[in-house]
Amino acid sequence: MEKLKIEVAGIEFKNPIVIASGPAGFGDEFFKYVSPSTIGGFTTKTVTPQPKDGNPPPRLVYTKGGLLNSIGLQNPGVDTFVREVAPNLPKETVRIISIGGESVQDFLEVGQKVEEFADMIEINLSCPNVREGGTISSNEKLSSEILFACSYSLSKPLIAKLSPDGDILKQAEVALKNGIKIVNVGNSLQGAKFNINDGKPFLKRVVGGLSGPALLPITLWKVYQVKAMFPQLEIIGLGGVNNPKDVLECAIAGASLVSMGTHAMIDPEGIDDFILKTEKLLEERKVSFKELVGCSHRGGYR
Amino acid sequence: MEKLKIEVAGIEFKNPIVIASGPAGFGDEFFKYVSPSTIGGFTTKTVTPQPKDGNPPPRLVYTKGGLLNSIGLQNPGVDTFVREVAPNLPKETVRIISIGGESVQDFLEVGQKVEEFADMIEINLSCPNVREGGTISSNEKLSSEILFACSYSLSKPLIAKLSPDGDILKQAEVALKNGIKIVNVGNSLQGAKFNINDGKPFLKRVVGGLSGPALLPITLWKVYQVKAMFPQLEIIGLGGVNNPKDVLECAIAGASLVSMGTHAMIDPEGIDDFILKTEKLLEERKVSFKELVGCSHRGGYR
Amino acid sequence: MEADVKAMKYSSRKEYFLLSFEYDEKDKVEPGQFFRLKTPTGPYIARPYSVYDFEDGVLTFLIKSGGEFEEHLKTSKKIIFDGPLGNAIPSLDNPLLIAGGVGYAPLHFYAKRNKSHLIVGSKDEELFNLVDIPPASVYTVEPTTALDVAKHSPTTNIIACGPIKMLSRAKEMFRDRNLFLILEEKMACGRGMCEGCAVMTSDGVKFVCKDGPTFSAKEVNLNWRN
Amino acid sequence: MEADVKAMKYSSRKEYFLLSFEYDEKDKVEPGQFFRLKTPTGPYIARPYSVYDFEDGVLTFLIKSGGEFEEHLKTSKKIIFDGPLGNAIPSLDNPLLIAGGVGYAPLHFYAKRNKSHLIVGSKDEELFNLVDIPPASVYTVEPTTALDVAKHSPTTNIIACGPIKMLSRAKEMFRDRNLFLILEEKMACGRGMCEGCAVMTSDGVKFVCKDGPTFSAKEVNLNWRN
Ligand SMILES: Cc1cc2nc3c(=O)[nH]c(=O)nc-3n(C[C@H](O)[C@H](O)[C@H](O)COP(=O)(O)OP(=O)(O)OC[C@H]3O[C@@H](n4cnc5c(N)ncnc54)[C@H](O)[C@@H]3O)c2cc1C
Ligand SMILES: Cc1cc2nc3c(=O)[nH]c(=O)nc-3n(C[C@H](O)[C@H](O)[C@H](O)COP(=O)(O)OP(=O)(O)OC[C@H]3O[C@@H](n4cnc5c(N)ncnc54)[C@H](O)[C@@H]3O)c2cc1C
Ligand SMILES: Cc1cc2nc3c(=O)[nH]c(=O)nc-3n(C[C@H](O)[C@H](O)[C@H](O)COP(=O)(O)O)c2cc1C
Ligand SMILES: Cc1cc2nc3c(=O)[nH]c(=O)nc-3n(C[C@H](O)[C@H](O)[C@H](O)COP(=O)(O)O)c2cc1C
Ligand code: FES
Ligand code: FES
């Protein structure tokens, strides 16, 4: 597995495959199917200061080749999380804890409480399913303040999870200016679906987050742009990855880590094989993952 | 076909199905397969002041469930267009001529030359495949000036074709402020794909425009938002429509017309049947297309 | 796991079909449990279906036509499946089973393995020509619903499966009986990870896939959905 | 139009396959023409394939494995097709046909209907075990390419089909002969509407689907692509 190794922000990843926040929950069920020693990193479902029931059903809508979700950040709240979940996160993989909230205070509170259990902390600025008036990332001032406060107060490497719906370069710039060195590009894309039998939206909040393979070209272009403009940022490529080939494409576009949400959720048993196949693709091409990172900006690797 | 009729900006459409600009070219080939009397409207490929060769190949990349294109607005230029193409556009359908360019001057020149052959003019502010530094719609000042000048100088009903990549509400506001009453939401979404065998992008400009069924939920959410914020705007829903059900969904979200590009291109022979099936869906539900328009904002139709 | 489609049998007007394939029973399959099914070409998210029958190593499902899964089945020879998932229907003493439409699927399987009375309702008569219904069962076509019939039964133990409106009405009607409801919510993971198939209970949010699909009527708050 | 897959025959290591289905010849099918193929479940955009053979109402295609179309074919029993599209290869007097890899497809069909000499090159030997090659043809495995062999032929009329690099080299090598190239570009509409399959010619931009796929080598500027 030499060809898959990569270091990001001083943390060793045995491979670049990171399970995304949400679809795999807090890991309790997920790790019944997947050995933590096979995956590069695991991101927990987002944790907020208070427990959240999440949105009333339906929370899912099937779309052609995709999935629309409106979970609404259901989670037990940081205190229960820290007591019952966090200590059990497997140490055989890089533990990324995703933190959420509404205000600077919220993020600081959660960040400080979870920090000791995390190898990295992901700041979720881009959930499409909770706030009225858009994601946090669509509010430049608020996201600046949150990122600045977290950079100042937390000592674990921080990831800012950006939104594919806003201006990705602006968001990356805001992250960089506020001390963030790793950005996750990105969350699910905002979408909706309507019931033709009654003329109403399927989801009560109308909007949901679209995930699935079709997002991949969109993700790749965003990763490419961010890498072109801010080569000093480390990027997590996320959105639509569903095939070992996609992992290589993300690296080529500029991602140092590659994350998967929906695909890991629908086929947890297949992840082992997925990682082996990724390695095989690299071996066949006699190139390491690290060498691929951002190589399209240098005229390719061959 | 009573249930399908709709009037927009004083123009009668026998049905709301409008062929989108580009994939069906200038109609010469397309109308060998489709009778103009079956479709509500036909939008020409975008016309620019000077002839354009378009981008060098490859211009197309297949993606999972979608298509990435980088045509680059190949067209014969407005003078040849007006001489050889425009006079032959079939009058049995609403003729929408799409105009493009770089500057206010460009748009005015093309608009004025094509006006006499058009029932409506679509101002293409959102082509992802020509300008360095993004689409025109990403430049608020330039798009304001173009729209203002066109509103002032052209007398046919105008459509502003917006970009799904930018802030759609901001773009709609700019259109409205500059005298535009119809917005097309929207163009193809920006995407990229990389060759894992050499580490280079498949497309020379890296970016292309993603079209296909997966876009539909994204389109629907954008249509919904624009209708919620600017009920006075008429909306063309475009992006991912590929099934008669989708036509109803677009109307429910707020679209007065529904446009199809890629689907019309890959199955021109099927359009007739597509429109019949759309009508049948309405009949089964005892509702007209017009009654559906925006009904999700009024609590549904049932 | 993958299997070849063994049979796909439609009802007369193709409103419903029975789908079967071979399953080498590694895990015990119990009435009330479901499998997630898709084909190699789609849909992207596998759909959950209750087991309608499991005999001689063959699993059968009763499915309503019209969706994306059927679209792919029309051409695919292969099924990709995952299961059994979810919990078994509790073993009750001689319960009354009330089914609405394809809600009959898990109850058919339950009735085969447990002594019980059965009432099946359907808007669409052709369902009854496709499925097999044990002798001495009642079946009824709207406007007389399965619930209208069930009202007259004195049985204490009741298990109902069908459209959400039917379940809500059952909950109203049978307040003082020992009623179980087999619930349905859109699912993505089918294993209690994604938080997609939420149901509100007296004990907080639970998940249909992991904690259900059968719930005691007293425990669940169906109004959360509306 | 729709058809049932009649046969799908793989080469030994599954690098190539022959796909056939029945076609009721409404429009005449000529060597050089292509069909757009997909299955009811995908890929989203049908892929163009040159006719490899058409006999007794059965169309056959020679296809390289590994893409999305094959993925769907693995399970689908049905083909959705559209064609014949494009133009026939011009009828030349006893031409030399040079094929590289699956570029052999249109030339196989041409050779069956027209007197000609044939040289087929392939990196991968197993191609030759799958396809049939007329007697007195030459076939060669890299590093000796079909072009290396063709160099020694004095024939004036040449038709070449294969990878773009091979075609560029052929254009260089046979400057003073009457060379035709069968080109390939990604296609979406296949009918000259979408402007997707552009090729630069001495007469401006043309389209492989509508104006080709066969072009006179003199006419095309292959450097535009690079
Ligand atoms: C535990 C469990 C057990 C289940 N058991 C069964 C079972 O035994 N049998 C069974 O049939 N189902 C069962 N279901 C439901 C099943 O999982 C699927 O949800 C169902 O089959 C629909 O999926 P689909 O792919 O067929 O259709 P989808 O593609 O999801 O579409 C569903 C329906 O909506 C319609 N539709 C699509 N778009 C729109 C629109 N815009 N507006 C209005 N309507 C639209 C479609 O035409 C179709 O009729 C069960 C569900 C659960 C959770
Ligand atoms: C006129 C014409 C005639 C043709 N005739 C034939 C013919 O007779 N026989 C034939 O085989 N083809 C022919 N083609 C080519 C054919 O149309 C398809 O392009 C080809 O089969 C690939 O399509 P696909 O669906 O199989 O693969 P796709 O899914 O499009 O993939 C193509 C290849 O790229 C690989 N790939 C996917 N993603 C990446 C990535 N990120 N980086 C690098 N590689 C990647 C895939 O593994 C696969 O090998 C013809 C084309 C034209 C225009
Ligand atoms: C069911 C579900 C729940 C999710 N929950 C969260 C979450 O709690 N926090 C978060 O940052 N992202 C969440 N996401 C977004 C994913 O992390 C990911 O960004 C998105 O799904 C796109 O990637 P994919 O296409 O690989 O799934 C969720 C996505 C899904 C489908
Ligand atoms: C091959 C191709 C060419 C296009 N050319 C144009 C164009 O000239 N002008 C324009 O405004 N949009 C153009 N578009 C965008 C389409 O009009 C449409 O906005 C987009 O494809 C999304 O809709 P769809 O999913 O229905 O195809 C083109 C799209 C494709 C696929
Ligand atoms: S389907 Fe994921 S929690 Fe039930
Ligand atoms: S494929 Fe559309 S012009 Fe050739």
XYZ file of N, CA, C and O in Angstrom, chain D residues 30 32-35 83-89 187 190-191 208-214:
88
model
N -24.252 0.647 -45.568
C -23.046 0.611 -46.399
C -21.788 0.606 -45.528
O -21.782 1.213 -44.450
N -18.620 1.675 -43.710
C -18.222 3.026 -43.309
C -19.302 3.695 -42.491
O -19.029 4.620 -41.726
N -20.522 3.220 -42.655
C -21.601 3.822 -41.860
C -21.567 3.277 -40.439
O -20.969 2.239 -40.167
N -22.217 4.011 -39.548
C -22.215 3.586 -38.141
C -23.621 3.657 -37.557
O -24.527 4.259 -38.151
N -23.777 3.000 -36.451
C -25.019 3.055 -35.674
C -24.689 3.618 -34.298
O -23.585 3.437 -33.796
N -29.738 4.423 -36.670
C -28.831 4.403 -37.818
C -29.483 3.704 -38.989
O -30.669 3.394 -38.912
N -28.762 3.477 -40.058
C -27.358 3.822 -40.281
C -27.119 5.324 -40.402
O -27.947 6.046 -40.950
N -25.986 5.777 -39.869
C -25.630 7.192 -39.911
C -24.295 7.345 -40.634
O -23.524 6.392 -40.760
N -24.017 8.542 -41.061
C -22.746 8.816 -41.733
C -22.750 8.316 -43.166
O -23.747 7.772 -43.647
N -21.631 8.516 -43.820
C -21.526 8.205 -45.247
C -20.726 6.945 -45.506
O -19.900 6.532 -44.698
N -20.968 6.377 -46.650
C -20.249 5.172 -47.056
C -18.807 5.520 -47.400
O -18.496 6.649 -47.811
N -17.914 4.548 -47.232
C -16.531 4.701 -47.711
C -16.597 4.750 -49.239
O -17.334 3.973 -49.847
N -19.163 11.595 -30.052
C -20.396 12.097 -30.665
C -21.535 12.153 -29.657
O -21.582 11.345 -28.736
N -24.933 12.535 -33.401
C -24.690 11.649 -34.539
C -25.307 12.106 -35.846
O -25.327 11.371 -36.826
N -25.825 13.345 -35.883
C -26.535 13.790 -37.089
C -26.215 15.212 -37.509
O -27.027 15.874 -38.145
N -17.643 14.822 -38.165
C -17.380 13.423 -38.493
C -18.689 12.679 -38.780
O -18.776 11.877 -39.697
N -19.735 12.979 -37.999
C -20.972 12.212 -38.131
C -21.696 12.496 -39.438
O -22.241 11.603 -40.057
N -21.679 13.758 -39.839
C -22.497 14.151 -40.974
C -21.677 14.197 -42.268
O -22.149 13.812 -43.336
N -20.455 14.678 -42.165
C -19.626 14.837 -43.359
C -18.678 13.665 -43.540
O -18.071 13.518 -44.594
N -18.513 12.855 -42.498
C -17.597 11.708 -42.534
C -18.368 10.433 -42.387
O -19.482 10.369 -42.873
N -17.818 9.447 -41.695
C -16.530 9.488 -40.999
C -15.320 9.395 -41.921
O -14.217 9.631 -41.463
N -15.515 9.099 -43.216
C -14.359 8.993 -44.103
C -14.056 10.353 -44.737
O -14.959 11.007 -45.266
